[in-house]
Amino acid sequence: MDTMTMTNWFFLRYWLYAAFPHCHGLWRYLLEELPCPQEHSKEQKGFPISRTVTIGDQSITILLYQHHVEYRIEERELYQPCLPYHVVENLDNDKYFLLLPIVDMAECGYCYLKVMPDLVRRLSETALPEEHIDDVAYRLSVGLAEADGAEDEPLWVIWQETKNNLYGAEWWQDAGELHLFQQNMDDSDELDDSVLPDDYILAPEGEDVYVWAKSMLAKWISSNSQIEK
């Protein structure tokens, strides 16, 4: 039996945490209202877990890690929103949600109101308890629309994780600056990002920014004194 489906409560809760770490409002809501005891993660061995979604003649590989997910087309990494919304809006629920993190909201005008009705309808067909559907749909739609290279948001965010922590690097293109940070994964009542390490560094000229960012993030994680041994 396939447990990697949005109708499986353990997998859905894992997916909402792991696939949308850049949707900060959603994260805080989940931590407060639907804390994840990691049943799905404990059941799964040998991260990353690979899942392939086919759209037309294109196959997208999804790598599921304990705290985040990554995407590939053949060997090419996808690190920024790249699928128009119309490509996913008619897919079945599982494919829709599996690809939603790499959807470009430009087609929706970076407006959460245009995405929220779809999310409410689709979430009602998942294992999400009914009383949380509207709140999750709202926070997810706002997070996707407002953290997708629009207005004053970073153009893209990449992630790397250790055993217990998740770290990110977000690229601010206008400033030519990379922000390195540790994701707040605290499930206490008071979530204070100010105590977590972060840093801003300028990108060198003539570099492939994405390759450079991945390297800098890895070096920053390894040199951070708070990382678990």
PDB file of C-alpha atoms in Angstrom:
ATOM      1  CA  MET A   1       0.000   0.000   0.000  1.00  0.00           C
ATOM      2  CA  ASP A   2       1.350   3.405  -0.987  1.00  0.00           C
ATOM      3  CA  THR A   3       1.593   5.602   2.097  1.00  0.00           C
ATOM      4  CA  MET A   4       3.074   8.538   0.142  1.00  0.00           C
ATOM      5  CA  THR A   5      -0.306  10.070  -0.579  1.00  0.00           C
ATOM      6  CA  MET A   6      -2.077  13.161   0.709  1.00  0.00           C
ATOM      7  CA  THR A   7      -4.896  10.966   2.012  1.00  0.00           C
ATOM      8  CA  ASN A   8      -2.432   9.481   4.517  1.00  0.00           C
ATOM      9  CA  TRP A   9      -2.420  11.774   7.554  1.00  0.00           C
ATOM     10  CA  PHE A  10       1.171  11.022   8.575  1.00  0.00           C
ATOM     11  CA  PHE A  11       2.506  11.694   5.090  1.00  0.00           C
ATOM     12  CA  LEU A  12       0.388  14.829   4.589  1.00  0.00           C
ATOM     13  CA  ARG A  13       1.606  16.320   7.840  1.00  0.00           C
ATOM     14  CA  TYR A  14       5.198  15.458   6.928  1.00  0.00           C
ATOM     15  CA  TRP A  15       4.698  17.028   3.487  1.00  0.00           C
ATOM     16  CA  LEU A  16       3.275  20.293   4.810  1.00  0.00           C
ATOM     17  CA  TYR A  17       6.333  20.653   7.058  1.00  0.00           C
ATOM     18  CA  ALA A  18       9.030  19.463   4.660  1.00  0.00           C
ATOM     19  CA  ALA A  19       7.861  20.892   1.332  1.00  0.00           C
ATOM     20  CA  PHE A  20       7.055  24.464   2.390  1.00  0.00           C
ATOM     21  CA  PRO A  21       9.669  25.647   4.924  1.00  0.00           C
ATOM     22  CA  HIS A  22       9.686  29.074   3.222  1.00  0.00           C
ATOM     23  CA  CYS A  23       5.988  29.557   4.098  1.00  0.00           C
ATOM     24  CA  HIS A  24       6.715  30.885   7.576  1.00  0.00           C
ATOM     25  CA  GLY A  25       3.099  31.553   8.549  1.00  0.00           C
ATOM     26  CA  LEU A  26       2.193  27.973   7.662  1.00  0.00           C
ATOM     27  CA  TRP A  27       5.133  26.623   9.667  1.00  0.00           C
ATOM     28  CA  ARG A  28       4.129  28.541  12.762  1.00  0.00           C
ATOM     29  CA  TYR A  29       0.528  27.430  12.431  1.00  0.00           C
ATOM     30  CA  LEU A  30       1.577  23.794  12.070  1.00  0.00           C
ATOM     31  CA  LEU A  31       3.917  23.997  15.049  1.00  0.00           C
ATOM     32  CA  GLU A  32       1.197  25.495  17.214  1.00  0.00           C
ATOM     33  CA  GLU A  33      -1.857  23.565  16.007  1.00  0.00           C
ATOM     34  CA  LEU A  34      -0.584  20.368  14.345  1.00  0.00           C
ATOM     35  CA  PRO A  35       2.791  19.495  15.864  1.00  0.00           C
ATOM     36  CA  CYS A  36       4.462  16.706  13.968  1.00  0.00           C
ATOM     37  CA  PRO A  37       5.640  13.747  16.065  1.00  0.00           C
ATOM     38  CA  GLN A  38       7.565  12.483  13.010  1.00  0.00           C
ATOM     39  CA  GLU A  39       5.704   9.168  12.678  1.00  0.00           C
ATOM     40  CA  HIS A  40       6.242   9.221   8.931  1.00  0.00           C
ATOM     41  CA  SER A  41       9.921  10.065   9.257  1.00  0.00           C
ATOM     42  CA  LYS A  42      10.455   7.303  11.791  1.00  0.00           C
ATOM     43  CA  GLU A  43       8.746   4.797   9.536  1.00  0.00           C
ATOM     44  CA  GLN A  44      10.925   5.735   6.587  1.00  0.00           C
ATOM     45  CA  LYS A  45      14.549   4.643   6.363  1.00  0.00           C
ATOM     46  CA  GLY A  46      17.348   5.773   4.116  1.00  0.00           C
ATOM     47  CA  PHE A  47      16.545   9.395   3.315  1.00  0.00           C
ATOM     48  CA  PRO A  48      16.372  10.765   0.711  1.00  0.00           C
ATOM     49  CA  ILE A  49      13.347   8.950  -0.639  1.00  0.00           C
ATOM     50  CA  SER A  50      12.845   9.323  -4.391  1.00  0.00           C
ATOM     51  CA  ARG A  51       9.487   9.910  -6.068  1.00  0.00           C
ATOM     52  CA  THR A  52       8.952  10.658  -9.777  1.00  0.00           C
ATOM     53  CA  VAL A  53       6.082  12.691 -11.221  1.00  0.00           C
ATOM     54  CA  THR A  54       5.520  12.639 -14.986  1.00  0.00           C
ATOM     55  CA  ILE A  55       3.879  15.531 -16.814  1.00  0.00           C
ATOM     56  CA  GLY A  56       3.550  14.967 -20.538  1.00  0.00           C
ATOM     57  CA  ASP A  57       6.985  13.841 -21.722  1.00  0.00           C
ATOM     58  CA  GLN A  58       8.796  15.362 -18.756  1.00  0.00           C
ATOM     59  CA  SER A  59       9.723  13.455 -15.604  1.00  0.00           C
ATOM     60  CA  ILE A  60      10.443  15.377 -12.404  1.00  0.00           C
ATOM     61  CA  THR A  61      12.240  13.557  -9.614  1.00  0.00           C
ATOM     62  CA  ILE A  62      11.421  14.613  -6.055  1.00  0.00           C
ATOM     63  CA  LEU A  63      13.907  13.798  -3.296  1.00  0.00           C
ATOM     64  CA  LEU A  64      12.271  13.703   0.114  1.00  0.00           C
ATOM     65  CA  TYR A  65      14.591  14.419   3.021  1.00  0.00           C
ATOM     66  CA  GLN A  66      13.601  14.455   6.660  1.00  0.00           C
ATOM     67  CA  HIS A  67      13.169  18.246   6.808  1.00  0.00           C
ATOM     68  CA  HIS A  68      13.002  19.440   3.182  1.00  0.00           C
ATOM     69  CA  VAL A  69      12.504  18.304  -0.419  1.00  0.00           C
ATOM     70  CA  GLU A  70      14.530  18.835  -3.599  1.00  0.00           C
ATOM     71  CA  TYR A  71      13.657  18.556  -7.302  1.00  0.00           C
ATOM     72  CA  ARG A  72      15.502  17.309 -10.375  1.00  0.00           C
ATOM     73  CA  ILE A  73      14.828  17.055 -14.089  1.00  0.00           C
ATOM     74  CA  GLU A  74      17.292  14.363 -15.141  1.00  0.00           C
ATOM     75  CA  GLU A  75      20.449  15.571 -13.368  1.00  0.00           C
ATOM     76  CA  ARG A  76      19.523  19.254 -13.349  1.00  0.00           C
ATOM     77  CA  GLU A  77      18.512  20.705  -9.997  1.00  0.00           C
ATOM     78  CA  LEU A  78      15.442  22.934  -9.862  1.00  0.00           C
ATOM     79  CA  TYR A  79      16.091  25.694  -7.359  1.00  0.00           C
ATOM     80  CA  GLN A  80      13.495  28.312  -8.170  1.00  0.00           C
ATOM     81  CA  PRO A  81       9.801  28.395  -9.112  1.00  0.00           C
ATOM     82  CA  CYS A  82       9.610  27.124 -12.673  1.00  0.00           C
ATOM     83  CA  LEU A  83       6.183  25.620 -13.438  1.00  0.00           C
ATOM     84  CA  PRO A  84       3.252  27.802 -14.545  1.00  0.00           C
ATOM     85  CA  TYR A  85       0.184  27.270 -12.386  1.00  0.00           C
ATOM     86  CA  HIS A  86      -1.908  25.986 -15.291  1.00  0.00           C
ATOM     87  CA  VAL A  87       0.468  23.019 -15.587  1.00  0.00           C
ATOM     88  CA  VAL A  88      -0.576  21.694 -12.168  1.00  0.00           C
ATOM     89  CA  GLU A  89      -4.106  22.988 -11.639  1.00  0.00           C
ATOM     90  CA  ASN A  90      -5.754  20.040 -13.412  1.00  0.00           C
ATOM     91  CA  LEU A  91      -3.548  17.298 -11.995  1.00  0.00           C
ATOM     92  CA  ASP A  92      -4.787  14.852  -9.386  1.00  0.00           C
ATOM     93  CA  ASN A  93      -4.360  15.854  -5.745  1.00  0.00           C
ATOM     94  CA  ASP A  94      -1.144  13.966  -5.086  1.00  0.00           C
ATOM     95  CA  LYS A  95       0.662  15.324  -8.156  1.00  0.00           C
ATOM     96  CA  TYR A  96      -0.715  18.808  -7.519  1.00  0.00           C
ATOM     97  CA  PHE A  97       0.684  18.995  -3.998  1.00  0.00           C
ATOM     98  CA  LEU A  98       3.952  17.243  -4.877  1.00  0.00           C
ATOM     99  CA  LEU A  99       4.691  19.890  -7.520  1.00  0.00           C
ATOM    100  CA  LEU A 100       3.199  22.912  -5.762  1.00  0.00           C
ATOM    101  CA  PRO A 101       6.514  24.021  -4.152  1.00  0.00           C
ATOM    102  CA  ILE A 102       8.034  24.739  -7.588  1.00  0.00           C
ATOM    103  CA  VAL A 103       5.029  26.511  -9.096  1.00  0.00           C
ATOM    104  CA  ASP A 104       5.653  30.059 -10.311  1.00  0.00           C
ATOM    105  CA  MET A 105       2.881  32.287  -8.957  1.00  0.00           C
ATOM    106  CA  ALA A 106       3.453  34.954 -11.623  1.00  0.00           C
ATOM    107  CA  GLU A 107       0.576  33.465 -13.605  1.00  0.00           C
ATOM    108  CA  CYS A 108      -1.660  34.106 -10.593  1.00  0.00           C
ATOM    109  CA  GLY A 109      -0.391  37.658 -10.254  1.00  0.00           C
ATOM    110  CA  TYR A 110       1.305  36.817  -6.947  1.00  0.00           C
ATOM    111  CA  CYS A 111      -2.166  37.001  -5.412  1.00  0.00           C
ATOM    112  CA  TYR A 112      -3.100  34.488  -2.748  1.00  0.00           C
ATOM    113  CA  LEU A 113      -6.819  35.074  -3.370  1.00  0.00           C
ATOM    114  CA  LYS A 114      -6.481  33.415  -6.776  1.00  0.00           C
ATOM    115  CA  VAL A 115      -4.916  30.277  -5.323  1.00  0.00           C
ATOM    116  CA  MET A 116      -6.802  29.889  -2.063  1.00  0.00           C
ATOM    117  CA  PRO A 117     -10.097  28.491  -3.513  1.00  0.00           C
ATOM    118  CA  ASP A 118      -8.152  25.691  -5.211  1.00  0.00           C
ATOM    119  CA  LEU A 119      -6.297  24.923  -2.008  1.00  0.00           C
ATOM    120  CA  VAL A 120      -9.473  24.830   0.083  1.00  0.00           C
ATOM    121  CA  ARG A 121     -11.105  22.440  -2.371  1.00  0.00           C
ATOM    122  CA  ARG A 122      -8.066  20.210  -2.695  1.00  0.00           C
ATOM    123  CA  LEU A 123      -7.225  20.158   1.013  1.00  0.00           C
ATOM    124  CA  SER A 124     -10.795  19.048   1.698  1.00  0.00           C
ATOM    125  CA  GLU A 125      -9.944  15.906  -0.294  1.00  0.00           C
ATOM    126  CA  THR A 126      -6.861  15.132   1.816  1.00  0.00           C
ATOM    127  CA  ALA A 127      -6.471  13.770   5.335  1.00  0.00           C
ATOM    128  CA  LEU A 128      -6.324  17.278   6.825  1.00  0.00           C
ATOM    129  CA  PRO A 129      -8.937  17.668   9.587  1.00  0.00           C
ATOM    130  CA  GLU A 130     -11.832  19.826   8.401  1.00  0.00           C
ATOM    131  CA  GLU A 131     -11.396  22.450  11.119  1.00  0.00           C
ATOM    132  CA  HIS A 132      -7.890  23.282   9.823  1.00  0.00           C
ATOM    133  CA  ILE A 133      -8.589  23.444   6.078  1.00  0.00           C
ATOM    134  CA  ASP A 134      -9.293  27.174   5.766  1.00  0.00           C
ATOM    135  CA  ASP A 135      -6.389  28.183   8.014  1.00  0.00           C
ATOM    136  CA  VAL A 136      -3.866  25.948   6.257  1.00  0.00           C
ATOM    137  CA  ALA A 137      -5.113  27.029   2.810  1.00  0.00           C
ATOM    138  CA  TYR A 138      -4.801  30.703   3.742  1.00  0.00           C
ATOM    139  CA  ARG A 139      -1.317  30.438   5.206  1.00  0.00           C
ATOM    140  CA  LEU A 140      -0.060  28.227   2.397  1.00  0.00           C
ATOM    141  CA  SER A 141      -1.490  30.451  -0.341  1.00  0.00           C
ATOM    142  CA  VAL A 142      -0.039  33.605   1.235  1.00  0.00           C
ATOM    143  CA  GLY A 143       3.333  31.929   1.707  1.00  0.00           C
ATOM    144  CA  LEU A 144       3.481  30.760  -1.890  1.00  0.00           C
ATOM    145  CA  ALA A 145       2.336  34.047  -3.415  1.00  0.00           C
ATOM    146  CA  GLU A 146       4.489  36.303  -1.258  1.00  0.00           C
ATOM    147  CA  ALA A 147       7.679  34.211  -1.165  1.00  0.00           C
ATOM    148  CA  ASP A 148       8.023  33.564  -4.871  1.00  0.00           C
ATOM    149  CA  GLY A 149      10.347  36.281  -6.104  1.00  0.00           C
ATOM    150  CA  ALA A 150       7.623  38.893  -5.936  1.00  0.00           C
ATOM    151  CA  GLU A 151       8.014  42.390  -4.497  1.00  0.00           C
ATOM    152  CA  ASP A 152      10.587  42.355  -1.677  1.00  0.00           C
ATOM    153  CA  GLU A 153      10.934  38.588  -1.344  1.00  0.00           C
ATOM    154  CA  PRO A 154      14.074  36.587  -2.218  1.00  0.00           C
ATOM    155  CA  LEU A 155      14.234  35.167  -5.734  1.00  0.00           C
ATOM    156  CA  TRP A 156      14.912  31.650  -4.455  1.00  0.00           C
ATOM    157  CA  VAL A 157      15.797  29.673  -1.348  1.00  0.00           C
ATOM    158  CA  ILE A 158      17.899  26.513  -1.179  1.00  0.00           C
ATOM    159  CA  TRP A 159      18.038  24.127   1.775  1.00  0.00           C
ATOM    160  CA  GLN A 160      20.482  21.757   3.432  1.00  0.00           C
ATOM    161  CA  GLU A 161      19.906  19.786   6.595  1.00  0.00           C
ATOM    162  CA  THR A 162      21.779  17.978   9.308  1.00  0.00           C
ATOM    163  CA  LYS A 163      20.358  15.273  11.555  1.00  0.00           C
ATOM    164  CA  ASN A 164      18.264  17.652  13.634  1.00  0.00           C
ATOM    165  CA  ASN A 165      18.398  21.058  11.934  1.00  0.00           C
ATOM    166  CA  LEU A 166      17.412  22.718   8.676  1.00  0.00           C
ATOM    167  CA  TYR A 167      19.429  25.543   7.126  1.00  0.00           C
ATOM    168  CA  GLY A 168      18.685  27.839   4.209  1.00  0.00           C
ATOM    169  CA  ALA A 169      20.297  30.284   1.835  1.00  0.00           C
ATOM    170  CA  GLU A 170      18.044  32.869   0.206  1.00  0.00           C
ATOM    171  CA  TRP A 171      19.183  34.946  -2.739  1.00  0.00           C
ATOM    172  CA  TRP A 172      18.359  38.668  -2.783  1.00  0.00           C
ATOM    173  CA  GLN A 173      19.093  39.508  -6.389  1.00  0.00           C
ATOM    174  CA  ASP A 174      18.719  43.297  -6.265  1.00  0.00           C
ATOM    175  CA  ALA A 175      21.185  43.561  -3.391  1.00  0.00           C
ATOM    176  CA  GLY A 176      23.475  40.834  -4.713  1.00  0.00           C
ATOM    177  CA  GLU A 177      23.340  39.356  -1.227  1.00  0.00           C
ATOM    178  CA  LEU A 178      23.012  35.834   0.130  1.00  0.00           C
ATOM    179  CA  HIS A 179      21.273  35.377   3.466  1.00  0.00           C
ATOM    180  CA  LEU A 180      22.341  32.274   5.388  1.00  0.00           C
ATOM    181  CA  PHE A 181      20.095  31.180   8.257  1.00  0.00           C
ATOM    182  CA  GLN A 182      18.944  28.344  10.477  1.00  0.00           C
ATOM    183  CA  GLN A 183      15.261  27.481  10.229  1.00  0.00           C
ATOM    184  CA  ASN A 184      13.307  27.792  13.454  1.00  0.00           C
ATOM    185  CA  MET A 185      12.022  24.287  14.207  1.00  0.00           C
ATOM    186  CA  ASP A 186      11.015  24.959  17.813  1.00  0.00           C
ATOM    187  CA  ASP A 187       7.580  23.743  18.850  1.00  0.00           C
ATOM    188  CA  SER A 188       7.422  25.840  22.011  1.00  0.00           C
ATOM    189  CA  ASP A 189       4.945  28.652  22.494  1.00  0.00           C
ATOM    190  CA  GLU A 190       7.540  31.379  21.937  1.00  0.00           C
ATOM    191  CA  LEU A 191       9.257  31.237  18.556  1.00  0.00           C
ATOM    192  CA  ASP A 192      12.263  33.540  18.608  1.00  0.00           C
ATOM    193  CA  ASP A 193      14.302  33.659  15.408  1.00  0.00           C
ATOM    194  CA  SER A 194      16.727  36.190  16.897  1.00  0.00           C
ATOM    195  CA  VAL A 195      18.610  33.509  18.845  1.00  0.00           C
ATOM    196  CA  LEU A 196      19.349  31.481  15.721  1.00  0.00           C
ATOM    197  CA  PRO A 197      22.518  32.051  13.657  1.00  0.00           C
ATOM    198  CA  ASP A 198      22.326  33.937  10.381  1.00  0.00           C
ATOM    199  CA  ASP A 199      24.660  35.881   8.131  1.00  0.00           C
ATOM    200  CA  TYR A 200      24.621  38.060   4.989  1.00  0.00           C
ATOM    201  CA  ILE A 201      27.376  37.854   2.399  1.00  0.00           C
ATOM    202  CA  LEU A 202      27.885  39.555  -0.953  1.00  0.00           C
ATOM    203  CA  ALA A 203      28.195  37.399  -4.049  1.00  0.00           C
ATOM    204  CA  PRO A 204      31.519  37.600  -5.897  1.00  0.00           C
ATOM    205  CA  GLU A 205      31.471  38.765  -9.493  1.00  0.00           C
ATOM    206  CA  GLY A 206      31.713  36.228 -12.269  1.00  0.00           C
ATOM    207  CA  GLU A 207      30.441  33.306 -10.206  1.00  0.00           C
ATOM    208  CA  ASP A 208      27.527  30.965 -10.861  1.00  0.00           C
ATOM    209  CA  VAL A 209      25.448  32.263  -7.961  1.00  0.00           C
ATOM    210  CA  TYR A 210      23.579  29.017  -7.321  1.00  0.00           C
ATOM    211  CA  VAL A 211      26.724  26.846  -7.240  1.00  0.00           C
ATOM    212  CA  TRP A 212      28.465  29.438  -5.076  1.00  0.00           C
ATOM    213  CA  ALA A 213      25.456  29.649  -2.719  1.00  0.00           C
ATOM    214  CA  LYS A 214      25.344  25.883  -2.215  1.00  0.00           C
ATOM    215  CA  SER A 215      29.048  25.834  -1.412  1.00  0.00           C
ATOM    216  CA  MET A 216      28.804  28.784   0.982  1.00  0.00           C
ATOM    217  CA  LEU A 217      25.819  27.261   2.771  1.00  0.00           C
ATOM    218  CA  ALA A 218      27.656  23.961   3.283  1.00  0.00           C
ATOM    219  CA  LYS A 219      30.756  25.772   4.610  1.00  0.00           C
ATOM    220  CA  TRP A 220      28.666  27.975   6.891  1.00  0.00           C
ATOM    221  CA  ILE A 221      26.850  24.969   8.351  1.00  0.00           C
ATOM    222  CA  SER A 222      30.088  23.069   9.004  1.00  0.00           C
ATOM    223  CA  SER A 223      31.678  26.057  10.724  1.00  0.00           C
ATOM    224  CA  ASN A 224      28.668  26.936  12.878  1.00  0.00           C
ATOM    225  CA  SER A 225      29.357  26.143  16.516  1.00  0.00           C
ATOM    226  CA  GLN A 226      25.714  25.253  17.238  1.00  0.00           C
ATOM    227  CA  ILE A 227      25.564  22.323  14.846  1.00  0.00           C
ATOM    228  CA  GLU A 228      25.203  18.943  16.456  1.00  0.00           C
ATOM    229  CA  LYS A 229      28.214  16.671  16.337  1.00  0.00           C
TER     230      LYS A 229
END
